CSV table of C-alpha atoms and ligand atoms in Angstrom, one decimal:
chain,number,residue,atom,x,y,z
A,1,MET,CA,18.7,-22.4,-0.5
A,2,LYS,CA,20.0,-22.8,3.1
A,3,SER,CA,17.6,-24.4,5.6
A,4,PHE,CA,15.7,-22.5,8.2
A,5,ASP,CA,13.3,-23.8,10.8
A,6,PHE,CA,10.1,-22.0,9.9
A,7,GLY,CA,8.4,-23.7,12.8
A,8,GLN,CA,10.3,-21.3,14.9
A,9,VAL,CA,9.0,-18.2,13.1
A,10,LEU,CA,6.4,-16.1,14.9
A,11,SER,CA,4.1,-13.8,12.8
A,12,THR,CA,1.8,-11.0,13.9
A,13,GLY,CA,-1.2,-9.9,11.8
A,14,ALA,CA,-1.6,-13.5,10.5
A,15,SER,CA,-5.3,-13.1,10.0
A,16,GLY,CA,-4.7,-10.2,7.5
A,17,MET,CA,-4.4,-10.2,3.8
A,18,ILE,CA,-0.6,-10.9,3.5
A,19,GLY,CA,-0.7,-12.9,6.7
A,20,SER,CA,-3.1,-15.4,5.0
A,21,TYR,CA,0.0,-16.7,3.1
A,22,VAL,CA,1.9,-17.5,6.3
A,23,ASP,CA,1.3,-21.2,6.5
A,24,PHE,CA,4.1,-22.0,9.0
A,25,GLY,CA,5.3,-21.3,12.5
A,26,ILE,CA,3.5,-19.5,15.4
A,27,ARG,CA,0.8,-17.5,13.7
A,28,THR,CA,-0.8,-14.8,15.9
A,29,ASP,CA,-3.7,-12.5,15.4
A,30,ARG,CA,-5.0,-9.7,17.6
A,31,THR,CA,-6.9,-12.2,19.8
A,32,ILE,CA,-3.8,-14.2,20.5
A,33,LEU,CA,-1.3,-11.3,20.7
A,34,ASP,CA,-2.3,-7.7,20.9
A,35,ILE,CA,0.8,-5.8,19.7
A,36,LEU,CA,-0.3,-2.8,21.8
A,37,ASP,CA,0.1,-4.8,25.0
A,38,CYS,CA,3.8,-4.5,25.6
A,39,GLU,CA,3.9,-6.9,28.6
A,40,ALA,CA,1.9,-9.5,26.8
A,41,VAL,CA,4.1,-9.3,23.7
A,42,THR,CA,7.3,-9.6,25.8
A,43,THR,CA,5.9,-12.6,27.8
A,44,PHE,CA,4.7,-14.4,24.6
A,45,VAL,CA,7.9,-13.9,22.7
A,46,LYS,CA,10.1,-15.0,25.7
A,47,LYS,CA,7.9,-18.1,26.1
A,48,HIS,CA,8.2,-19.1,22.4
A,49,LYS,CA,11.7,-17.9,21.7
A,50,PRO,CA,11.2,-17.6,17.9
A,51,ARG,CA,14.2,-17.4,15.6
A,52,ALA,CA,12.4,-14.7,13.6
A,53,ILE,CA,9.3,-12.5,13.9
A,54,ILE,CA,7.4,-11.5,10.7
A,55,HIS,CA,5.6,-8.3,11.9
A,56,LEU,CA,2.6,-7.8,9.6
A,57,ALA,CA,0.1,-6.3,12.1
A,58,GLY,CA,-0.4,-2.6,11.7
A,59,ALA,CA,-2.7,0.3,10.8
A,60,THR,CA,-3.7,-0.4,7.2
A,61,ASP,CA,-7.0,1.6,6.8
A,62,MET,CA,-5.6,4.4,4.6
A,63,VAL,CA,-8.6,6.7,5.1
A,64,LYS,CA,-8.5,6.3,8.9
A,65,THR,CA,-4.7,6.8,9.2
A,66,GLU,CA,-5.1,10.2,7.7
A,67,GLN,CA,-8.2,11.2,9.7
A,68,ASP,CA,-6.9,9.8,12.9
A,69,PRO,CA,-3.1,10.1,13.2
A,70,LEU,CA,-3.1,8.5,16.6
A,71,TYR,CA,-4.5,5.3,15.2
A,72,ALA,CA,-1.6,5.1,12.8
A,73,TYR,CA,0.9,6.1,15.5
A,74,GLU,CA,-0.3,3.6,18.1
A,75,LEU,CA,-0.3,0.6,15.8
A,76,ASN,CA,2.6,1.3,13.5
A,77,VAL,CA,5.0,3.0,15.9
A,78,ARG,CA,4.1,1.9,19.5
A,79,GLY,CA,3.1,-1.6,18.3
A,80,THR,CA,6.3,-2.0,16.3
A,81,TYR,CA,8.3,-0.8,19.2
A,82,ASN,CA,6.8,-3.5,21.4
A,83,VAL,CA,7.4,-6.3,18.9
A,84,ALA,CA,11.0,-5.1,18.1
A,85,GLN,CA,12.1,-4.9,21.7
A,86,ALA,CA,10.7,-8.4,22.3
A,87,ALA,CA,12.5,-9.7,19.2
A,88,GLU,CA,15.7,-8.2,20.4
A,89,SER,CA,15.2,-9.7,23.9
A,90,VAL,CA,15.4,-13.3,22.4
A,91,GLY,CA,17.9,-12.5,19.6
A,92,ALA,CA,15.2,-13.1,16.9
A,93,THR,CA,15.5,-11.6,13.4
A,94,MET,CA,12.9,-8.9,13.1
A,95,VAL,CA,11.1,-8.7,9.8
A,96,LEU,CA,9.1,-5.5,9.3
A,97,ALA,CA,6.5,-5.2,6.5
A,98,SER,CA,7.0,-1.7,5.3
A,99,SER,CA,5.7,0.4,2.4
A,100,SER,CA,6.4,2.4,-0.7
A,101,ARG,CA,4.6,5.2,1.1
A,102,VAL,CA,7.9,6.0,2.9
A,103,PHE,CA,8.8,7.8,-0.3
A,104,ASP,CA,7.5,11.1,-1.6
A,105,GLY,CA,5.9,9.6,-4.7
A,106,HIS,CA,7.4,12.2,-7.1
A,107,LYS,CA,10.3,10.2,-8.6
A,108,LYS,CA,10.2,9.5,-12.3
A,109,GLY,CA,11.4,5.9,-12.2
A,110,PRO,CA,11.0,3.1,-9.7
A,111,TYR,CA,12.2,3.6,-6.1
A,112,THR,CA,15.2,1.5,-5.1
A,113,GLU,CA,16.7,0.7,-1.7
A,114,ASP,CA,19.2,3.6,-2.3
A,115,ASP,CA,16.5,6.3,-2.4
A,116,ALA,CA,15.9,8.5,0.6
A,117,PRO,CA,12.6,8.2,2.4
A,118,ASP,CA,10.5,11.4,2.5
A,119,PRO,CA,7.0,10.3,3.6
A,120,GLN,CA,4.1,12.7,2.8
A,121,THR,CA,1.2,11.2,4.9
A,122,HIS,CA,0.6,10.1,8.5
A,123,TYR,CA,0.6,6.5,7.3
A,124,GLY,CA,3.9,6.9,5.5
A,125,ARG,CA,5.5,8.8,8.4
A,126,THR,CA,4.5,6.1,10.9
A,127,LYS,CA,5.8,3.3,8.6
A,128,TYR,CA,9.1,5.2,8.2
A,129,ILE,CA,9.4,5.7,12.0
A,130,SER,CA,8.7,2.0,12.5
A,131,GLU,CA,11.7,1.3,10.1
A,132,LEU,CA,13.9,3.5,12.2
A,133,ILE,CA,12.8,1.8,15.4
A,134,VAL,CA,13.6,-1.6,13.9
A,135,ALA,CA,16.9,-0.5,12.5
A,136,SER,CA,18.0,1.0,15.8
A,137,LEU,CA,16.5,-1.4,18.3
A,138,THR,CA,17.4,-4.8,16.7
A,139,GLN,CA,20.7,-6.4,15.8
A,140,LYS,CA,19.2,-8.6,13.1
A,141,TYR,CA,16.5,-7.2,10.9
A,142,ILE,CA,14.9,-7.3,7.5
A,143,ILE,CA,12.8,-4.2,6.4
A,144,ALA,CA,10.7,-5.5,3.5
A,145,ARG,CA,9.0,-2.6,1.7
A,146,THR,CA,6.2,-3.5,-0.6
A,147,ALA,CA,3.4,-1.8,-2.6
A,148,TRP,CA,-0.1,-2.4,-4.1
A,149,VAL,CA,-0.4,-5.9,-2.6
A,150,PHE,CA,-3.1,-8.2,-3.9
A,151,GLY,CA,-4.1,-11.4,-2.2
A,152,GLY,CA,-6.5,-13.1,0.1
A,153,GLY,CA,-9.1,-14.1,-2.5
A,154,PRO,CA,-12.9,-13.5,-2.0
A,155,ALA,CA,-12.7,-13.8,1.8
A,156,ARG,CA,-10.1,-11.2,2.4
A,157,ASP,CA,-9.4,-9.0,-0.7
A,158,ASN,CA,-11.4,-5.9,0.1
A,159,LYS,CA,-8.7,-3.6,-1.5
A,160,PHE,CA,-8.4,-2.5,-5.1
A,161,PHE,CA,-8.4,-5.9,-6.7
A,162,GLY,CA,-11.4,-7.2,-4.7
A,163,LYS,CA,-13.3,-4.0,-5.4
A,164,VAL,CA,-12.7,-4.2,-9.2
A,165,LEU,CA,-13.7,-7.8,-9.3
A,166,ALA,CA,-16.9,-7.0,-7.5
A,167,GLN,CA,-17.8,-4.8,-10.5
A,168,PHE,CA,-17.2,-7.6,-13.1
A,169,GLY,CA,-20.9,-8.3,-13.3
A,170,GLY,CA,-21.3,-5.0,-15.2
A,171,ASP,CA,-20.3,-4.0,-18.8
A,172,GLU,CA,-17.6,-1.5,-18.0
A,173,ILE,CA,-15.4,-0.2,-15.2
A,174,GLU,CA,-13.5,3.0,-14.6
A,175,ALA,CA,-9.9,2.8,-13.5
A,176,ILE,CA,-7.2,5.4,-12.8
A,177,ASP,CA,-4.5,5.7,-15.5
A,178,ASP,CA,-2.3,8.5,-14.1
A,179,LEU,CA,-0.9,6.9,-10.9
A,180,ARG,CA,1.8,4.1,-11.0
A,181,GLY,CA,2.8,1.4,-8.6
A,182,SER,CA,4.4,-2.1,-8.4
A,183,PRO,CA,1.6,-4.6,-7.9
A,184,THR,CA,2.7,-7.4,-5.6
A,185,TYR,CA,1.2,-10.8,-4.9
A,186,GLY,CA,1.0,-11.4,-1.1
A,187,LYS,CA,2.0,-15.0,-1.7
A,188,ASP,CA,5.2,-13.9,-3.5
A,189,TYR,CA,5.9,-11.4,-0.7
A,190,ILE,CA,5.9,-14.2,1.9
A,191,THR,CA,8.0,-16.5,-0.4
A,192,ALA,CA,10.5,-13.7,-0.7
A,193,ILE,CA,10.7,-13.2,3.1
A,194,LYS,CA,11.3,-17.0,3.5
A,195,ALA,CA,14.1,-16.9,1.0
A,196,LEU,CA,15.7,-13.9,2.7
A,197,LEU,CA,15.5,-15.6,6.1
A,198,CYS,CA,17.1,-18.7,4.6
A,199,GLU,CA,20.0,-16.6,3.2
A,200,GLY,CA,20.5,-14.8,6.5
A,201,ALA,CA,19.9,-11.6,4.7
A,202,GLN,CA,19.9,-8.3,6.6
A,203,GLY,CA,18.8,-4.7,5.9
A,204,ILE,CA,16.3,-3.0,3.6
A,205,PHE,CA,14.7,-4.8,0.7
A,206,HIS,CA,12.2,-3.8,-1.9
A,207,ILE,CA,9.9,-6.8,-2.2
A,208,ALA,CA,7.6,-6.1,-5.2
A,209,ASN,CA,6.7,-8.0,-8.3
A,210,ARG,CA,8.7,-6.8,-11.3
A,211,GLY,CA,7.4,-4.0,-13.5
A,212,GLU,CA,5.0,-1.2,-12.9
A,213,ALA,CA,1.4,-0.5,-13.7
A,214,THR,CA,-1.5,1.9,-13.4
A,215,ARG,CA,-4.8,0.7,-12.0
A,216,ALA,CA,-6.2,0.8,-15.5
A,217,ASP,CA,-3.4,-1.6,-16.6
A,218,LEU,CA,-4.4,-3.9,-13.8
A,219,ALA,CA,-8.1,-3.7,-14.6
A,220,GLU,CA,-7.3,-4.4,-18.3
A,221,ALA,CA,-5.2,-7.5,-17.4
A,222,MET,CA,-8.0,-8.7,-15.1
A,223,ALA,CA,-10.6,-8.2,-17.8
A,224,ALA,CA,-8.4,-9.9,-20.5
A,225,GLN,CA,-8.2,-13.0,-18.4
A,226,LEU,CA,-11.6,-13.2,-16.8
A,227,LYS,CA,-14.0,-11.3,-19.0
A,228,PRO,CA,-12.6,-10.0,-22.3
A,229,ALA,CA,-15.9,-8.2,-23.2
A,230,LEU,CA,-15.6,-5.9,-20.2
A,231,ARG,CA,-14.7,-2.4,-21.2
A,232,VAL,CA,-12.1,-0.6,-19.0
A,233,VAL,CA,-12.5,3.2,-19.1
A,234,PRO,CA,-9.3,5.0,-18.1
A,235,VAL,CA,-9.8,8.1,-15.9
A,236,ALA,CA,-7.6,10.6,-14.2
A,237,HIS,CA,-7.3,10.2,-10.4
A,238,GLY,CA,-9.2,13.4,-9.9
A,239,HIS,CA,-12.3,11.5,-11.1
A,240,PHE,CA,-12.5,9.7,-7.7
A,241,LYS,CA,-12.7,11.7,-4.5
A,242,SER,CA,-11.1,8.7,-2.7
A,243,ALA,CA,-7.9,9.1,-4.8
A,244,ASP,CA,-7.2,12.5,-3.3
A,245,GLY,CA,-3.6,12.7,-2.0
A,246,LEU,CA,-2.5,9.3,-3.5
A,247,PRO,CA,1.1,9.4,-4.7
A,248,ALA,CA,1.8,9.6,-8.4
A,249,ASN,CA,4.5,7.0,-8.3
A,250,GLU,CA,4.7,3.9,-6.0
A,251,SER,CA,6.7,1.8,-8.3
A,252,MET,CA,9.6,-0.1,-6.7
A,253,GLN,CA,12.6,-2.0,-7.8
A,254,SER,CA,15.2,-4.0,-5.9
A,255,LYS,CA,18.9,-3.9,-6.3
A,256,ARG,CA,19.1,-6.9,-4.0
A,257,TYR,CA,16.2,-9.3,-4.7
A,258,THR,CA,14.5,-10.2,-8.0
A,259,MET,CA,10.8,-11.1,-8.2
A,260,ARG,CA,8.7,-12.5,-11.1
A,261,PRO,CA,6.7,-10.0,-13.2
A,262,TRP,CA,3.4,-8.8,-11.8
A,263,ARG,CA,1.4,-10.0,-14.8
A,264,GLU,CA,2.5,-13.6,-14.2
A,265,ALA,CA,1.7,-13.3,-10.4
A,266,LEU,CA,-1.7,-11.7,-11.1
A,267,ALA,CA,-2.6,-14.3,-13.6
A,268,GLU,CA,-1.9,-17.0,-11.0
A,269,TYR,CA,-3.8,-15.2,-8.3
A,270,LEU,CA,-6.9,-14.8,-10.5
A,271,ARG,CA,-6.7,-18.4,-11.7
A,272,GLU,CA,-6.2,-20.0,-8.3
A,273,GLU,CA,-8.1,-17.8,-6.0
A,274,TRP,CA,-10.9,-16.0,-7.9
A,275,GLU,CA,-12.0,-17.9,-11.0
A,276,PRO,CA,-13.9,-20.7,-9.2
A,277,TYR,CA,-15.7,-18.1,-7.0
A,278,LEU,CA,-16.6,-15.8,-9.9
A,279,HIS,CA,-18.0,-18.7,-11.9
A,280,ALA,CA,-20.0,-20.0,-8.9
A,281,GLN,CA,-21.5,-16.5,-8.3
A,282,LYS,CA,-22.2,-16.3,-12.1
A,283,ILE,CA,-20.3,-13.0,-12.2
A,284,ILE,CA,-18.3,-14.2,-15.2
B,1,NAP,N1,-1.6,-4.3,1.5
B,1,NAP,C1,-0.6,-3.5,1.0
B,1,NAP,O1,-0.7,-3.0,-0.2
B,1,NAP,C2,0.6,-3.2,1.7
B,1,NAP,C3,1.6,-2.4,1.1
B,1,NAP,C4,2.8,-2.0,1.9
B,1,NAP,C5,2.9,-2.5,3.2
B,1,NAP,N2,1.9,-3.2,3.7
B,1,NAP,C6,2.1,-3.6,5.2
B,1,NAP,O2,1.9,-5.0,5.3
B,1,NAP,C7,1.4,-5.3,6.6
B,1,NAP,C8,0.2,-6.3,6.4
B,1,NAP,O3,-0.8,-5.6,5.5
B,1,NAP,P1,-2.1,-6.3,5.0
B,1,NAP,O4,-2.4,-5.7,3.7
B,1,NAP,O5,-2.1,-7.8,5.2
B,1,NAP,O6,-3.1,-5.6,6.1
B,1,NAP,P2,-4.4,-6.2,6.8
B,1,NAP,O7,-5.1,-7.3,6.0
B,1,NAP,O8,-5.2,-5.1,7.3
B,1,NAP,O9,-3.7,-6.9,8.1
B,1,NAP,C9,-3.3,-6.2,9.2
B,1,NAP,C10,-3.5,-7.1,10.4
B,1,NAP,O10,-3.1,-6.4,11.6
B,1,NAP,C11,-4.0,-6.8,12.6
B,1,NAP,N3,-4.0,-5.9,13.8
B,1,NAP,C12,-4.5,-4.7,13.8
B,1,NAP,N4,-4.3,-4.2,15.1
B,1,NAP,C13,-3.7,-5.2,15.8
B,1,NAP,C14,-3.3,-5.3,17.2
B,1,NAP,N5,-3.5,-4.4,18.1
B,1,NAP,N6,-2.7,-6.5,17.5
B,1,NAP,C15,-2.5,-7.5,16.7
B,1,NAP,N7,-2.9,-7.4,15.4
B,1,NAP,C16,-3.5,-6.3,15.0
B,1,NAP,C17,-5.3,-6.8,11.9
B,1,NAP,O11,-6.2,-7.6,12.7
B,1,NAP,P3,-7.8,-7.2,12.7
B,1,NAP,O12,-8.3,-7.7,11.4
B,1,NAP,O13,-8.2,-8.0,13.9
B,1,NAP,O14,-7.9,-5.7,12.9
B,1,NAP,C18,-5.0,-7.4,10.6
B,1,NAP,O15,-5.1,-8.8,10.6
B,1,NAP,C19,1.0,-4.0,7.2
B,1,NAP,O16,2.0,-3.7,8.1
B,1,NAP,C20,1.0,-3.0,6.1
B,1,NAP,O17,1.4,-1.7,6.5
B,1,NAP,C21,0.8,-3.6,3.1
């Protein structure tokens, strides 16, 4: 691997789930750098002159993005525009965290970098527009699409994995078995970004752990490792009102960058970030 000065990398959204794995450079959260404040973003970036900006901040509340399109637009479109123009002003490589939701969700197999985006939701459309902004505004960029990210441990994991683990005190849990995705460890995502920066890579990359799964597969893998007596009951997505409108397929594969299998990554995540907590809370 070639060397890269990660001290000179600025990140936005560093207090978030994926951002918690950024342990280098100039880490910013909303209190340090509000991405909606164009002047502040430009001034901050010109002052620090980073070699790269890892842009993680955005609208990530999936319910709110569909109920309030302006929330999604402001953060994902206007916020990304502000960061991208600042990156370009100092010649930094712009790294954008994008999503499997730029696709329509109907493909039979995993989506590759060659597939054409066709977003179906406000969130997906704003992520796709943010990709177009980055690709047209910056000379050097990495668009790193990912999906079904897990990470952050008990303090930050309030998404699917954290919600499932919160139910591990019971005897059984229900989990959807008719929607597929590529589960991805946030730590592996950041490791991949570092590797791409070292290589001087440019363009669009699918950064997801290898393989695909349903949520029932994930719950079963979690139970097998942490509490084998727990029964996982597979249900169709129509069983949960909150699953309305979710894409049937969010699995991804890269023609350009290979990651370890999701089972290996998930096992490490549970072992290192959850087991001590679950034991201490007497949940397992
Ligand atoms: N998690 C996934 O499965 C997934 C999949 C595909 C793509 N992504 C993308 O990956 C990125 C990070 O996702 P994540 O899961 O780590 O989400 P997250 O935990 O919600 O982190 C997003 C961060 O953005 C910050 N933020 C919001 N508004 C801001 C503003 N005006 N200025 C500065 N920071 C602001 C939030 O800070 P506050 O906490 O203060 O609001 C939060 O720390 C997002 O762009 C997301 O679209 C995530």
